[in-house]
mmCIF file of C-alpha atoms and ligand atoms in Angstrom:
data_model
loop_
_atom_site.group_PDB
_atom_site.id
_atom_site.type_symbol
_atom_site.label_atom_id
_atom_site.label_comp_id
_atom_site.label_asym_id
_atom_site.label_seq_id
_atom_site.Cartn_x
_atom_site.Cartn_y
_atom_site.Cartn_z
ATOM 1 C CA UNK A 1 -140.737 111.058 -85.899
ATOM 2 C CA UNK A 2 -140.963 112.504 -89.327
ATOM 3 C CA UNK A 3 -143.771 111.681 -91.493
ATOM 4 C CA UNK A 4 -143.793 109.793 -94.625
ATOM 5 C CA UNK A 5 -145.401 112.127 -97.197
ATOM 6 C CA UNK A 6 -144.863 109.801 -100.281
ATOM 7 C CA UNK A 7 -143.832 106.613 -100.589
ATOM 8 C CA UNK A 8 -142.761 105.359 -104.536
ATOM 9 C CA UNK A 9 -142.107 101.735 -104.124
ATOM 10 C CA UNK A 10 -140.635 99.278 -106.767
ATOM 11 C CA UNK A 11 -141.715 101.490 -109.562
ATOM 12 C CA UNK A 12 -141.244 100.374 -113.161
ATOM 13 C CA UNK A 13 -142.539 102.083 -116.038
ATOM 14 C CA UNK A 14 -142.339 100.053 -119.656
ATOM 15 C CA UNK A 15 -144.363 102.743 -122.150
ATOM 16 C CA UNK A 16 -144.640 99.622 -125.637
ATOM 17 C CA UNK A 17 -145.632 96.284 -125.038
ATOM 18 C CA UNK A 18 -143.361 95.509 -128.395
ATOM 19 C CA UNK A 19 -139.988 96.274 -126.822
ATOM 20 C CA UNK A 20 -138.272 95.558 -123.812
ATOM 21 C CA UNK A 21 -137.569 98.653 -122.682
ATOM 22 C CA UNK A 22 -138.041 100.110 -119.063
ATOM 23 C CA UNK A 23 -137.868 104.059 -118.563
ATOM 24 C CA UNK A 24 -138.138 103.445 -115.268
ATOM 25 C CA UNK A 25 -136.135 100.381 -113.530
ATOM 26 C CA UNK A 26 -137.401 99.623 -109.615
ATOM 27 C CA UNK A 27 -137.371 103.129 -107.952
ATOM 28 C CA UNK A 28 -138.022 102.939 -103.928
ATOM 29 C CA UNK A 29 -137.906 106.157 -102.275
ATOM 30 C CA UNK A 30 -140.089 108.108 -99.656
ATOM 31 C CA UNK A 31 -140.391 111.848 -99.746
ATOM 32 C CA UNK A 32 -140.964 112.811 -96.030
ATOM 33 C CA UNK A 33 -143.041 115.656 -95.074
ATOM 34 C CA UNK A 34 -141.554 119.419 -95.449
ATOM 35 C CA UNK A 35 -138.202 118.337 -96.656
ATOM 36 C CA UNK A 36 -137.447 119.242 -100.022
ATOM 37 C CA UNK A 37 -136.110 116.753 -102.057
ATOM 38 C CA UNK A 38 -133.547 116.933 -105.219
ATOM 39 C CA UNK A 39 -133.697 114.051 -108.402
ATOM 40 C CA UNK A 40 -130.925 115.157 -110.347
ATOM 41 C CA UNK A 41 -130.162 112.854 -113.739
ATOM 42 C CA UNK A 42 -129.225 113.987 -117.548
ATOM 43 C CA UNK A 43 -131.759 113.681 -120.063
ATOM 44 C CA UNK A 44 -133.406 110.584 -120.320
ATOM 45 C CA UNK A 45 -132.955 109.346 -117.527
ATOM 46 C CA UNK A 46 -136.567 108.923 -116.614
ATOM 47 C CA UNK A 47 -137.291 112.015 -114.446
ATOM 48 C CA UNK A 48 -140.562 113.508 -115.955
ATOM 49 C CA UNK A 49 -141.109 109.940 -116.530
ATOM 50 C CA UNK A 50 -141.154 109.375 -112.473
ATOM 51 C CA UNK A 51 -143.142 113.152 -111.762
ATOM 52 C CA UNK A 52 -146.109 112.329 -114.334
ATOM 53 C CA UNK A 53 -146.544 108.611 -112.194
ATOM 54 C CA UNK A 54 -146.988 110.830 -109.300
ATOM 55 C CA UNK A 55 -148.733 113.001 -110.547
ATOM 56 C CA UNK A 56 -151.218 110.486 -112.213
ATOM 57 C CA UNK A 57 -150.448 111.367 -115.514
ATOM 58 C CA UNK A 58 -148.996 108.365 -116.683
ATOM 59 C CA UNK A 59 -149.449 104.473 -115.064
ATOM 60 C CA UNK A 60 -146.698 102.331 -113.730
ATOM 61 C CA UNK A 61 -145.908 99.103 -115.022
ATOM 62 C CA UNK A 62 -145.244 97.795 -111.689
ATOM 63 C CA UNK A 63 -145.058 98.941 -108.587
ATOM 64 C CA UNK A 64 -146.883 101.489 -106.051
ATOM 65 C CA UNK A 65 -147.105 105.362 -104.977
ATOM 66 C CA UNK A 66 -148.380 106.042 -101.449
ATOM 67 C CA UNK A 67 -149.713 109.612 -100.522
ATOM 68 C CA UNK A 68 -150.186 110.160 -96.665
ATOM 69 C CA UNK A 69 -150.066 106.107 -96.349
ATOM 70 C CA UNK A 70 -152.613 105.620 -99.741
ATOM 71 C CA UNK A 71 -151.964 103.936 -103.117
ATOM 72 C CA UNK A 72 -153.143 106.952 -105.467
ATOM 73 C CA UNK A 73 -153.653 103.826 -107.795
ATOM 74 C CA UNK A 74 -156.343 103.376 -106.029
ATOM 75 C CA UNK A 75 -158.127 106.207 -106.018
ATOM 76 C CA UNK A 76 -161.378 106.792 -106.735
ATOM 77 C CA UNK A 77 -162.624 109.891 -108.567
ATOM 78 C CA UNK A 78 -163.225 112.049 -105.275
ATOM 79 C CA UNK A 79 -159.971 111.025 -104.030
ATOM 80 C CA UNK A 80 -158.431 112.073 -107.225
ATOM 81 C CA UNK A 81 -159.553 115.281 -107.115
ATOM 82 C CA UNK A 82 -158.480 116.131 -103.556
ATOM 83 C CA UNK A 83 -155.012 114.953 -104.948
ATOM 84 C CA UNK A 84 -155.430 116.908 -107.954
ATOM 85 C CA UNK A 85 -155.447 120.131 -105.549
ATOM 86 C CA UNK A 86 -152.800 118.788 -103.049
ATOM 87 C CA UNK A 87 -150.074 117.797 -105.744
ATOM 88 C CA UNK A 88 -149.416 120.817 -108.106
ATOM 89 C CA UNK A 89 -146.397 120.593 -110.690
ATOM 90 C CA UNK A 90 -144.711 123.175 -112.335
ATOM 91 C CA UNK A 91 -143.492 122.497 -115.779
ATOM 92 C CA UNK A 92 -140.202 123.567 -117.967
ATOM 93 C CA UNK A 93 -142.059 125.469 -120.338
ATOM 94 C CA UNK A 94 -144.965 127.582 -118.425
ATOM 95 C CA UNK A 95 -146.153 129.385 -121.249
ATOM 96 C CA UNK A 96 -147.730 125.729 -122.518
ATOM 97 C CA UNK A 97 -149.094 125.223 -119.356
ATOM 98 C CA UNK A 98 -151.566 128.627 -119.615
ATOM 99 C CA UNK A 99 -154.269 129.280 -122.195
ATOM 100 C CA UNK A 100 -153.012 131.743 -124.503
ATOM 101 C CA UNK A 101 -156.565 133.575 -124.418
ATOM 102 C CA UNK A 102 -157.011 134.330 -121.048
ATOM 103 C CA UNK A 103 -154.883 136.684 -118.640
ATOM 104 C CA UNK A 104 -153.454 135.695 -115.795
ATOM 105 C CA UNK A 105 -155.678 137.019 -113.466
ATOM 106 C CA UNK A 106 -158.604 134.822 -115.222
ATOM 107 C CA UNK A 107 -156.491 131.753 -114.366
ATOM 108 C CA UNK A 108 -155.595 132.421 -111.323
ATOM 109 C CA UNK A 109 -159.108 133.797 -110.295
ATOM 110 C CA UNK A 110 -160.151 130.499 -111.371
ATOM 111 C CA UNK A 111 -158.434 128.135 -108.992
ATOM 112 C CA UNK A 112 -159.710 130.229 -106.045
ATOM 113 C CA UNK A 113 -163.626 129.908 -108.141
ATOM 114 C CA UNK A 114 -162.967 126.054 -107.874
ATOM 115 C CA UNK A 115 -162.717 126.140 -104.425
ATOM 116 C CA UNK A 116 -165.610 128.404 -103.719
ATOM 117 C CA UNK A 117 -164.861 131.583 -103.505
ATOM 118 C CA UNK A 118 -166.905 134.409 -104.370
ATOM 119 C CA UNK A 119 -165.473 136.994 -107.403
ATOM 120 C CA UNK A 120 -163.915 139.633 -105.262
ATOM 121 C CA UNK A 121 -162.243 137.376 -102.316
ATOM 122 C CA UNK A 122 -160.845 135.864 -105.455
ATOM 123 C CA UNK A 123 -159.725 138.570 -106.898
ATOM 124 C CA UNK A 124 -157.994 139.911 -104.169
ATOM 125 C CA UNK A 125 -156.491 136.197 -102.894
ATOM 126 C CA UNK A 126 -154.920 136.553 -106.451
ATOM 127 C CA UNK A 127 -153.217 139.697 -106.081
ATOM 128 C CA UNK A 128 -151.723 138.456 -102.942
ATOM 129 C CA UNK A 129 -150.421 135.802 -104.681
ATOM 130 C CA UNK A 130 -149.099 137.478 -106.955
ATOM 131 C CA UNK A 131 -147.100 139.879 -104.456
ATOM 132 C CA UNK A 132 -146.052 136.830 -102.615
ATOM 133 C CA UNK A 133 -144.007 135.575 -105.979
ATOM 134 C CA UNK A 134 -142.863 139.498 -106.603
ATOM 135 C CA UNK A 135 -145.072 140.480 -109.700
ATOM 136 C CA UNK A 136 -147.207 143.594 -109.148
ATOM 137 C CA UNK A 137 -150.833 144.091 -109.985
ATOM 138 C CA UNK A 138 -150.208 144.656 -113.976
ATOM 139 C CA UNK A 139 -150.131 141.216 -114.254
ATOM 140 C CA UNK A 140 -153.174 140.311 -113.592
ATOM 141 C CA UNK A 141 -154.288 141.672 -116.743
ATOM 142 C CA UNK A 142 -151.633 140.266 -119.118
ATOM 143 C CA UNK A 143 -151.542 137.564 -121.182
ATOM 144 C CA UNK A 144 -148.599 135.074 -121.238
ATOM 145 C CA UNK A 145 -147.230 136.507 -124.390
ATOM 146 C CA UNK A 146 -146.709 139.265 -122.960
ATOM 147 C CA UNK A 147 -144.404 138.306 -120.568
ATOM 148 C CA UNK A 148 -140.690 137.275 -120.001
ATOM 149 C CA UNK A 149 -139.848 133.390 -119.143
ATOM 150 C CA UNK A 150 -138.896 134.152 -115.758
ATOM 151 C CA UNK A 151 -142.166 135.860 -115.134
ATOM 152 C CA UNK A 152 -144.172 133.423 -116.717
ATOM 153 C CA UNK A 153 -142.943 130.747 -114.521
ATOM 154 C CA UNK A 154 -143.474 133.194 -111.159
ATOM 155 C CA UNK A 155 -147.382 133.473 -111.988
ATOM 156 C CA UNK A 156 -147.273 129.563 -112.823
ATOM 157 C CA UNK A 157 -145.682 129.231 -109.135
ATOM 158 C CA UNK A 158 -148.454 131.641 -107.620
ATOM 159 C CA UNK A 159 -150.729 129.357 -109.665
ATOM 160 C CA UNK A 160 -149.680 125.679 -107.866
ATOM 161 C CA UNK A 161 -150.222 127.967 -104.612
ATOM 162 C CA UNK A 162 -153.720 128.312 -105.137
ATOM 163 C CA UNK A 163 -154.536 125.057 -104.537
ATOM 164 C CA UNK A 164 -152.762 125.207 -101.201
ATOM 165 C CA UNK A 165 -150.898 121.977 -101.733
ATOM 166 C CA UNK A 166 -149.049 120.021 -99.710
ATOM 167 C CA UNK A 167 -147.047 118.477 -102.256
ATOM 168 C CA UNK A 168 -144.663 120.641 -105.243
ATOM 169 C CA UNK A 169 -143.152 118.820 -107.978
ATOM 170 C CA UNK A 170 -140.972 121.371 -109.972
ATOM 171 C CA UNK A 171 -140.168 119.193 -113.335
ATOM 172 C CA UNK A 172 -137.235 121.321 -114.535
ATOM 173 C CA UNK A 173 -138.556 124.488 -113.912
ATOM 174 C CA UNK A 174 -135.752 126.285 -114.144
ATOM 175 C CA UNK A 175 -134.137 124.726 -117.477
ATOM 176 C CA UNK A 176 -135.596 127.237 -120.023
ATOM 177 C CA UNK A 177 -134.059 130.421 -118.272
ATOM 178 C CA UNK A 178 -131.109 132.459 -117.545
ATOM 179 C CA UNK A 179 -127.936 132.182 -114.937
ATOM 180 C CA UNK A 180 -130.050 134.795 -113.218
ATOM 181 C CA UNK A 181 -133.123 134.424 -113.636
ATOM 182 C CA UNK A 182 -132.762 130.552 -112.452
ATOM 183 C CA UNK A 183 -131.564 131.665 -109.275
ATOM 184 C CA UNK A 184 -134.077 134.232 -108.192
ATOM 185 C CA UNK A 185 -136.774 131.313 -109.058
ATOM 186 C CA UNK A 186 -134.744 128.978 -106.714
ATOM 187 C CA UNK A 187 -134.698 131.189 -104.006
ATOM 188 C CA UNK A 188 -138.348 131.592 -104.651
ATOM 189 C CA UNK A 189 -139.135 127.876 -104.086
ATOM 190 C CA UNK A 190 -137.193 128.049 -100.968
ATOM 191 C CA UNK A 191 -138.505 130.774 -99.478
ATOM 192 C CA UNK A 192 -141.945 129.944 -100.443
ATOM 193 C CA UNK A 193 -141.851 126.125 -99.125
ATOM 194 C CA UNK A 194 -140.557 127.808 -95.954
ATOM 195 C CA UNK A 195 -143.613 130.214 -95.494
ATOM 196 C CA UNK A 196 -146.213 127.405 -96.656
ATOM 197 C CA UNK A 197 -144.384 124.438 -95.032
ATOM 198 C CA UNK A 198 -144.509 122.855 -98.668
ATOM 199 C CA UNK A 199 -142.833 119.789 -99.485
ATOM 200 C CA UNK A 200 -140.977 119.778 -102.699
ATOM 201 C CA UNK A 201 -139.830 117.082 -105.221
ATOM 202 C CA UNK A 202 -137.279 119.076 -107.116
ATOM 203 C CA UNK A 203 -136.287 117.404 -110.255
ATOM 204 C CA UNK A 204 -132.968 119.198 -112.358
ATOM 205 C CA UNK A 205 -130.612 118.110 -114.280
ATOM 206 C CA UNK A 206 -128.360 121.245 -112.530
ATOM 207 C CA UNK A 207 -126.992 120.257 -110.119
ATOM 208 C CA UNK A 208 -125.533 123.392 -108.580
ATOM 209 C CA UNK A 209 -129.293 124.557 -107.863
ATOM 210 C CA UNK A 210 -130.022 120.991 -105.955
ATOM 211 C CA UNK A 211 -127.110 121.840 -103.720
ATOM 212 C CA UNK A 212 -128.139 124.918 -102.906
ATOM 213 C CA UNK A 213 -132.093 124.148 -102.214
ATOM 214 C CA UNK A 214 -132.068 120.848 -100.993
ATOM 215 C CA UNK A 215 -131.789 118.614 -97.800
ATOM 216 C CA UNK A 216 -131.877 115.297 -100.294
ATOM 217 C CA UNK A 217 -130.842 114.282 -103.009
ATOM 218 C CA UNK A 218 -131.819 111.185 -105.506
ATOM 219 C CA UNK A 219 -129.241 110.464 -108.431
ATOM 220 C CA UNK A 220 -131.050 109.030 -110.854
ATOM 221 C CA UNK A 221 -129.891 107.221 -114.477
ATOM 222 C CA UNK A 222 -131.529 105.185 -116.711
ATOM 223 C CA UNK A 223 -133.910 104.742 -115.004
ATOM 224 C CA UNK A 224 -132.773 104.075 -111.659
ATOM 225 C CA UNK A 225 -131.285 105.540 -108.712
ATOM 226 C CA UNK A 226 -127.561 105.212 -108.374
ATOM 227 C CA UNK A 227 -126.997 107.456 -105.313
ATOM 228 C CA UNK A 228 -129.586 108.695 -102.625
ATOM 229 C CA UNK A 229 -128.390 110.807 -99.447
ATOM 230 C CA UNK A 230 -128.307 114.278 -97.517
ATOM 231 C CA UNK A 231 -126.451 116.968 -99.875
ATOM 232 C CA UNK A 232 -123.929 117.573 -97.247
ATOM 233 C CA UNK A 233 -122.608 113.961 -97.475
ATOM 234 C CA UNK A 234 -123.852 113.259 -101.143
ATOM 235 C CA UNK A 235 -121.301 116.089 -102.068
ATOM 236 C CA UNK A 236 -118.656 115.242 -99.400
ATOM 237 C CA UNK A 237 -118.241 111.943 -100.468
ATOM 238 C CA UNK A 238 -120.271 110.601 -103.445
ATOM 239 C CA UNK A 239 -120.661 106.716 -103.690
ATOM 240 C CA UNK A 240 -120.652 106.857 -106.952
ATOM 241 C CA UNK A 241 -118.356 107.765 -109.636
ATOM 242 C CA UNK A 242 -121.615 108.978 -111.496
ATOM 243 C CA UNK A 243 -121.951 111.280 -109.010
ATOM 244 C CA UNK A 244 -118.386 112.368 -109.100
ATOM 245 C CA UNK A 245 -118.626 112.950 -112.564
ATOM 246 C CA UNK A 246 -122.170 115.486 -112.129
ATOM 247 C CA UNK A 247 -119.938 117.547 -109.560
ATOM 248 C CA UNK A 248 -116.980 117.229 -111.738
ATOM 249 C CA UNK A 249 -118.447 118.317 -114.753
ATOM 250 C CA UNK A 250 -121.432 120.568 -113.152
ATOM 251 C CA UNK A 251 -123.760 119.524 -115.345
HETATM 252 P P1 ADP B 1 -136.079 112.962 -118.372
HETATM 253 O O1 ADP B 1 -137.236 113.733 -117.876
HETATM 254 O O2 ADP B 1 -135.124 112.525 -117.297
HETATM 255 O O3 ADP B 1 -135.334 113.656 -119.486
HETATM 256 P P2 ADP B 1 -138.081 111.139 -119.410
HETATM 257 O O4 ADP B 1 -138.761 110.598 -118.218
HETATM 258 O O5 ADP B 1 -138.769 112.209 -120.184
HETATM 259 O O6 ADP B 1 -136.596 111.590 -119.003
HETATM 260 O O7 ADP B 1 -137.789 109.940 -120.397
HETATM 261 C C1 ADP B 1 -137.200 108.713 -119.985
HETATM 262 C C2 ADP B 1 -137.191 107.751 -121.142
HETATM 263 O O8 ADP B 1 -138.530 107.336 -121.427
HETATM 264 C C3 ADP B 1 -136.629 108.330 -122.426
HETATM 265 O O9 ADP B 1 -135.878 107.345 -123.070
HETATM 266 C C4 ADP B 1 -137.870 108.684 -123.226
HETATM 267 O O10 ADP B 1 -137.632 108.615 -124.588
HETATM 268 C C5 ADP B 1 -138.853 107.618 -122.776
HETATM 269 N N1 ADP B 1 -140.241 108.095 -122.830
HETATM 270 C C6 ADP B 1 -140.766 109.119 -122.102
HETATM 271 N N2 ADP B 1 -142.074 109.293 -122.387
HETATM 272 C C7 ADP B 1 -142.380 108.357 -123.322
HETATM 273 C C8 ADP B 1 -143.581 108.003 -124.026
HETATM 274 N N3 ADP B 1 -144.743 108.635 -123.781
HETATM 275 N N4 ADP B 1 -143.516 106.992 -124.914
HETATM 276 C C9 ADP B 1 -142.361 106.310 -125.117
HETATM 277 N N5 ADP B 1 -141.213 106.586 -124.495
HETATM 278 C C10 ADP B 1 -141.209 107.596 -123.604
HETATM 279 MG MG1 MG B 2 -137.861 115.699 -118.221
#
């Protein structure tokens, strides 16, 4: 039987006490272990919203998330922090998500240092990592402004890798970059959760890059989900005329 990996249950997410306003309106679904999973939904529609409750970034309202049959709401610090390394996320905009001063191989070298490991087995963990996303060496010595988008979001990738997770939440990861460029970073996510055996929430609003990398897919608008099923049959024969109108319109 497959494993449950996570389990979001009944999730609602209200961010003022003043107004009556829910970003998020009842999500159930369960992310099962090594499949790679699609939320597709326009702007607004709550998906950062959903990937910041996961990734304990933000509180729900209502409503639980269960991690290898665990509420992570009620972890305690330790437990945090082994789900701090097991959950990575990769954001739109990567540059934000490095420190300006330090070069990549500093923050790389530093995930492997959090774990233990001595200078030069970090050092040279890093450089595989960096092969293994299709930068070479120079890298390690640059600083984010001194590389393209596209790049920037590879090293962030080798970065979530460090941890070894089990669990990769790609928040629109692709949105900031080129026709091309978003494809060879695609590819990159699939190939890599094949060689790690990662499971991966992949949230888009693109929904030609959900068909092509994965089994699932979760259509999601204000706040709740209108459609859930394989690709195959989500794009044979959508439910909803939502969902007609993504494929219709490509958006
Ligand atoms: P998406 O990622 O699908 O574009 P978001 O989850 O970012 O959507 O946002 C969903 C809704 O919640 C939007 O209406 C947004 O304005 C609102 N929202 C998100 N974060 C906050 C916040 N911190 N405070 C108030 N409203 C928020
Ligand atoms: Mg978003």
């Amino acid at each position: 039987m497959t494993e449950t990996l996570l389990k979001v249950s009944h999730l609602f997410k209200k961010f003022s006490d003043h107004d009556s306003y829910y970003a998020l309106k009842g999500i159930n679904f369960d992310l099962l272990k090594g499949e790679c999973l699609g939320i597709i939904g326009e702007n607004g529609s709550g998906k950062s919203t959903l990937s910041r409750i996961i990734t304990l970034l933000e509180t729900p309202t209502q409503g639980d998330v269960c991690f290898q049959g665990f509420s992570i709401l009620d972890y305690n610090k330790k437990a945090k922090r082994a789900y701090y390394k097991d959950v990575q996320m990769i954001f739109q905009n990567p540059y934000a998500s490095f420190n300006p001063l330090k070069t990549f191989g500093y923050s790389l070298k530093n995930v492997y240092h959090n774990q233990g490991y001595p200078s030069q087995k970090a050092e040279s963990a890093a450089l595989q990592l960096l092969e293994r996303v299709r930068l070479d060496a120079s890298f390690m010595k640059r600083y984010p402004h001194q590389v393209s988008g596209g790049q920037c979001q590879r090293v962030a990738i080798a970065r979530g890798l460090a941890a070894s997770p089990k669990l990769l939440i790609c928040d629109e990861i692709t949105s900031d970059l080129d026709m091309i460029t978003k494809t060879s970073i695609v590819e990159l996510v699939g190939e890599l959760q094949k060689a790690y055996d990662l499971t991966v929430l992949f949230i888009s609003h693109d929904i030609g890059l959900v068909k092509y990398l994965c089994d699932r897919i979760l259509v999601l608008k204000n706040g709740e989900i209108l459609e859930e099923g394989s690709v195959q049959k989500v794009f044979k024969n959508p439910q909803h005329p939502y969902t007609q109108q993504l494929i219709d319109y490509g958006l």
